[in-house]
Amino acid sequence: MRIPFRKMHGLGNDFVVIDARETPVAMTTRRAAALADRRTGVGCDQLIVLEPSQAADVRMRIFNNDGGEVEACGNASRAVGLLLGGTNSIETLGGLIRSEAGEDGVTVDMGLPRFGWQEIPLSYAMDTLELPLGWEELENPVGVNVGNPHAVFFVPDADAVELERLGPIIENDAVFPERVNVNVASVVGPDHLRLRVWERGAGLTRACGTGACATAVAAMRRKLTGRKVRVDLPGGPLTIAWPEGGSIEMTGPAALSFEGSFEDADFPA
Ligand SMILES: N[C@@H](CCC[C@H](N)C(=O)O)C(=O)O
């Protein structure tokens, strides 16, 4: 039996999307990792499985390239929003979010950011606006959870950081019991940030939607920017707005690359 999938992306952060709303598709860590493998599988940063939901229009399950199931993915939320069209509610492990597909891309209401040290989560109590932590030149990040955990470092030049070396060290530090997504950002102007992300379970990606949300919120909390910013990632720009006390709104593109199928038996659950 062959299982159909769509290959989609948001600013080059790419996904295999399996629509299992009508026909269930078993997914495990092992199977997700095998499908996401770029050498021997279909290849993607994240594998997305759409299932029926009791609470929303659709349930979106997110598996990282390493097969781990996680709570949130901003770029995949826009891709799913594009796929569904119009306005939709999407149930994720990180909470209920809302998408609206329009002429200028897809806007997603990503919900409320969380800043409690237990909510990031961290291993022990500390001030999440200025974590007293450092790894070589990367120091004092902001901790924020936007459905998934992020550490945001503000640096003079995000492009100069050796993120492929420092990213995995920080991701796996015991201070982050659920590991962490590592963001390095530079302030370009009062409403403009430059960002690179080492993603938990996926490594360096062309773009990370939740990373852009976390970084924008971190910059706003530190009063480095206004409440609406453009975030430039290697794959292109996202617009992030966070009204005082409200939820985070992310707007940007999403695209369908191709449709294909894989042999069920080649990727055992
Ligand atoms: N690419 C995503 C984030 C995917 C999940 C992340 N790697 C995690 O483990 O939390 C995005 O666009 O947000």
Coordinates of C-alpha atoms and ligand atoms in Angstrom, one line a residue:
M1 CA 0.0 0.0 0.0
R2 CA 1.3 3.5 -0.8
I3 CA 0.8 6.4 1.5
P4 CA 0.4 9.8 -0.2
F5 CA 2.3 12.9 1.1
R6 CA 2.8 16.5 0.2
K7 CA 6.2 18.2 0.4
M8 CA 5.7 21.8 1.6
H9 CA 7.9 24.5 3.1
G10 CA 7.9 27.9 4.8
L11 CA 10.9 30.0 3.8
G12 CA 12.9 26.8 3.0
N13 CA 12.1 25.1 6.4
D14 CA 10.7 21.9 4.7
F15 CA 8.0 19.4 5.7
V16 CA 6.6 16.1 4.6
V17 CA 2.9 16.5 5.3
I18 CA 0.8 13.4 5.6
D19 CA -3.0 13.9 5.7
A20 CA -4.3 11.2 8.0
R21 CA -7.7 12.8 8.6
E22 CA -9.6 10.1 6.7
T23 CA -7.2 7.1 6.7
P24 CA -5.2 6.7 9.9
V25 CA -1.4 6.5 9.4
A26 CA 0.6 5.0 12.3
M27 CA 3.5 7.3 13.3
T28 CA 6.3 6.5 15.7
T29 CA 9.7 8.1 16.4
R30 CA 11.5 5.5 14.5
R31 CA 9.2 5.8 11.4
A32 CA 9.3 9.6 11.5
A33 CA 13.1 9.7 11.7
A34 CA 13.4 7.2 8.8
L35 CA 11.0 9.2 6.6
A36 CA 12.7 12.5 7.5
D37 CA 16.2 11.2 6.7
R38 CA 17.5 13.1 3.6
R39 CA 19.7 10.2 2.4
T40 CA 17.5 7.2 2.8
G41 CA 14.0 8.6 3.3
V42 CA 11.8 11.3 1.8
G43 CA 13.8 14.0 3.6
C44 CA 12.6 17.0 5.6
D45 CA 13.2 19.2 8.7
Q46 CA 9.9 18.2 10.2
L47 CA 7.3 15.5 9.5
I48 CA 3.7 16.7 9.9
V49 CA 0.7 14.3 10.4
L50 CA -2.8 15.8 10.2
E51 CA -5.4 13.9 12.2
P52 CA -9.1 14.5 13.1
S53 CA -9.5 16.7 16.2
Q54 CA -12.3 16.9 18.8
A55 CA -11.2 20.4 19.8
A56 CA -10.3 22.1 16.5
D57 CA -10.7 21.8 12.7
V58 CA -7.6 19.6 12.6
R59 CA -4.9 18.1 14.8
M60 CA -1.4 18.7 13.7
R61 CA 1.3 16.3 15.0
I62 CA 4.9 17.5 14.6
F63 CA 8.0 15.2 14.4
N64 CA 11.5 16.6 14.2
N65 CA 14.1 15.3 11.8
D66 CA 15.4 13.1 14.6
G67 CA 11.9 11.6 15.0
G68 CA 11.0 13.3 18.3
E69 CA 7.4 14.5 18.6
V70 CA 7.2 18.2 19.6
E71 CA 4.7 20.8 20.6
A72 CA 4.9 23.6 18.0
C73 CA 6.1 24.5 14.5
G74 CA 5.4 28.0 13.2
N75 CA 6.4 27.4 9.6
A76 CA 4.4 24.2 9.4
S77 CA 1.4 26.0 10.9
R78 CA 1.4 28.3 7.9
A79 CA 1.9 25.4 5.5
V80 CA -1.1 23.6 7.0
G81 CA -3.0 26.9 7.0
L82 CA -2.3 27.2 3.3
L83 CA -3.3 23.6 2.6
L84 CA -6.7 24.0 4.5
G85 CA -7.4 27.5 3.1
G86 CA -9.5 30.2 4.8
T87 CA -9.6 30.4 8.6
N88 CA -8.9 27.3 10.7
S89 CA -8.2 26.2 14.3
I90 CA -5.3 23.8 14.7
E91 CA -4.8 21.6 17.7
T92 CA -1.1 21.0 18.6
L93 CA 0.6 19.6 21.7
G94 CA 1.6 23.2 22.5
G95 CA -2.0 24.5 22.4
L96 CA -4.7 25.6 20.1
I97 CA -3.6 28.0 17.3
R98 CA -5.5 29.8 14.5
S99 CA -4.5 30.2 10.9
E100 CA -5.8 32.5 8.2
A101 CA -4.7 32.1 4.6
G102 CA -4.8 35.4 2.7
E103 CA -3.3 37.1 -0.4
D104 CA -0.2 38.2 1.5
G105 CA 0.6 34.8 2.9
V106 CA -0.7 33.0 6.0
T107 CA -1.2 34.6 9.4
V108 CA -1.1 32.4 12.4
D109 CA -2.2 33.4 15.9
M110 CA 0.4 31.5 17.9
G111 CA -1.1 32.1 21.3
L112 CA 0.4 33.6 24.5
P113 CA 4.2 33.3 25.2
R114 CA 5.2 32.0 28.5
F115 CA 8.2 33.2 30.6
G116 CA 8.1 31.2 33.9
W117 CA 11.3 29.2 34.4
Q118 CA 9.2 26.0 34.9
E119 CA 7.4 26.8 31.7
I120 CA 10.5 27.1 29.5
P121 CA 11.3 24.6 31.1
L122 CA 14.6 25.2 33.0
S123 CA 16.3 22.9 35.6
Y124 CA 16.2 25.5 38.3
A125 CA 14.8 29.0 39.1
M126 CA 16.3 31.9 37.3
D127 CA 15.3 35.2 35.7
T128 CA 14.2 34.3 32.2
L129 CA 14.7 37.8 30.8
E130 CA 18.4 37.5 31.5
L131 CA 19.4 33.9 32.1
P132 CA 22.7 33.9 34.0
L133 CA 24.2 31.4 31.6
G134 CA 26.9 31.5 29.0
W135 CA 28.6 29.3 26.3
E136 CA 31.7 31.1 25.0
E137 CA 30.6 34.4 23.4
L138 CA 26.9 33.4 23.7
E139 CA 25.7 34.8 27.0
N140 CA 22.6 35.8 29.0
P141 CA 19.9 34.5 26.7
V142 CA 16.2 35.2 27.1
G143 CA 14.2 32.1 27.9
V144 CA 10.7 31.9 26.3
N145 CA 8.2 29.2 25.5
V146 CA 6.0 29.8 22.5
G147 CA 4.5 26.3 22.5
N148 CA 8.1 25.0 22.4
P149 CA 11.2 26.0 24.3
H150 CA 13.6 28.7 23.0
A151 CA 16.8 30.4 24.2
V152 CA 17.4 33.7 22.5
F153 CA 20.9 35.3 22.4
F154 CA 21.3 38.9 21.2
V155 CA 24.7 39.3 19.5
P156 CA 26.3 42.1 17.4
D157 CA 26.4 39.9 14.3
A158 CA 24.2 36.8 14.1
D159 CA 26.0 35.6 10.9
A160 CA 29.4 35.5 12.6
V161 CA 28.3 33.0 15.3
E162 CA 29.5 29.4 14.9
L163 CA 26.0 28.1 15.4
E164 CA 26.7 24.6 14.0
R165 CA 29.2 24.1 16.8
L166 CA 27.6 25.9 19.7
G167 CA 24.0 25.0 18.8
P168 CA 24.1 21.3 19.7
I169 CA 26.1 22.1 22.9
I170 CA 23.4 24.5 24.1
E171 CA 20.5 22.4 22.8
N172 CA 21.6 19.5 25.0
D173 CA 22.8 21.3 28.1
A174 CA 21.3 19.8 31.3
V175 CA 19.9 23.3 32.2
F176 CA 17.2 22.6 29.6
P177 CA 15.5 19.4 30.7
E178 CA 13.5 19.2 27.4
R179 CA 16.4 20.5 25.3
V180 CA 16.0 23.8 23.6
N181 CA 15.9 25.7 20.3
V182 CA 18.8 28.0 20.0
N183 CA 18.3 31.5 18.4
V184 CA 21.1 34.0 17.7
A185 CA 19.7 37.4 16.7
S186 CA 21.0 40.9 15.9
V187 CA 19.1 44.1 16.1
V188 CA 19.1 45.7 12.6
G189 CA 16.7 48.6 13.6
P190 CA 13.9 49.4 15.9
D191 CA 11.5 47.1 14.0
H192 CA 13.9 44.8 12.3
L193 CA 15.9 41.7 13.5
R194 CA 18.3 39.3 11.8
L195 CA 18.0 35.7 13.1
R196 CA 19.6 32.3 12.7
V197 CA 18.3 29.2 14.5
W198 CA 19.7 25.9 15.6
E199 CA 16.6 23.8 15.9
R200 CA 16.2 21.2 18.6
G201 CA 16.1 17.8 16.8
A202 CA 16.7 19.3 13.4
G203 CA 19.9 21.4 13.5
L204 CA 20.4 24.5 11.3
T205 CA 17.3 25.3 9.3
R206 CA 16.6 28.0 6.7
A207 CA 13.9 29.4 8.9
C208 CA 12.1 28.7 12.2
G209 CA 8.7 30.3 12.7
T210 CA 8.6 29.7 16.5
G211 CA 12.2 30.9 16.7
A212 CA 11.1 34.2 15.0
C213 CA 8.2 34.5 17.4
A214 CA 10.4 33.8 20.5
T215 CA 13.1 36.2 19.3
A216 CA 10.6 39.0 18.5
V217 CA 9.0 38.6 21.9
A218 CA 12.4 38.5 23.6
A219 CA 13.4 41.7 21.8
M220 CA 10.2 43.4 22.8
R221 CA 10.5 42.3 26.5
R222 CA 14.1 43.8 26.5
K223 CA 12.7 46.9 24.8
L224 CA 15.1 46.5 21.9
T225 CA 12.2 46.9 19.3
G226 CA 8.6 48.0 18.9
R227 CA 5.7 45.6 19.1
K228 CA 5.7 44.7 15.4
V229 CA 9.0 43.5 13.7
R230 CA 10.3 42.1 10.6
V231 CA 12.5 39.1 11.3
D232 CA 15.0 38.2 8.5
L233 CA 16.0 34.5 8.4
P234 CA 18.4 32.9 5.9
G235 CA 15.2 31.7 4.0
G236 CA 13.5 35.1 4.0
P237 CA 11.5 37.5 6.2
L238 CA 8.6 36.9 8.6
T239 CA 6.4 39.6 10.3
I240 CA 5.8 39.2 14.0
A241 CA 3.4 41.3 16.1
W242 CA 2.8 41.0 19.8
P243 CA 0.3 43.4 21.2
E244 CA 0.6 44.2 24.9
G245 CA -0.8 41.2 26.9
G246 CA -2.0 39.5 23.7
S247 CA -1.1 36.6 21.6
I248 CA 1.7 36.4 19.0
E249 CA 0.7 37.0 15.4
M250 CA 3.1 35.6 12.7
T251 CA 2.6 36.4 9.0
G252 CA 4.7 34.9 6.1
P253 CA 4.7 32.7 3.1
A254 CA 4.2 28.9 2.7
A255 CA 4.3 26.8 -0.4
L256 CA 3.6 23.4 -1.8
S257 CA 6.7 21.9 -3.6
F258 CA 5.4 18.6 -4.8
E259 CA 3.1 15.6 -4.1
G260 CA 4.3 12.0 -3.9
S261 CA 3.8 8.8 -2.1
F262 CA 5.9 6.2 -0.2
E263 CA 5.6 2.5 0.3
D264 CA 4.1 1.7 3.7
A265 CA 6.2 -1.4 4.2
D266 CA 9.5 0.4 3.4
F267 CA 9.1 2.5 6.6
P268 CA 7.9 0.2 9.4
A269 CA 6.2 1.8 12.4
Ligands
LIG1 N1 10.7 24.6 12.3 C1 9.8 24.9 13.3 C2 10.1 24.4 14.7 C3 10.1 22.9 14.8 C4 10.1 22.3 16.2 C5 11.4 22.6 16.9 N2 12.6 22.1 16.2 C6 11.3 22.0 18.3 O1 11.9 21.0 18.6 O2 10.7 22.6 19.2 C7 9.2 26.3 13.3 O3 9.0 26.8 12.2 O4 8.8 26.8 14.3

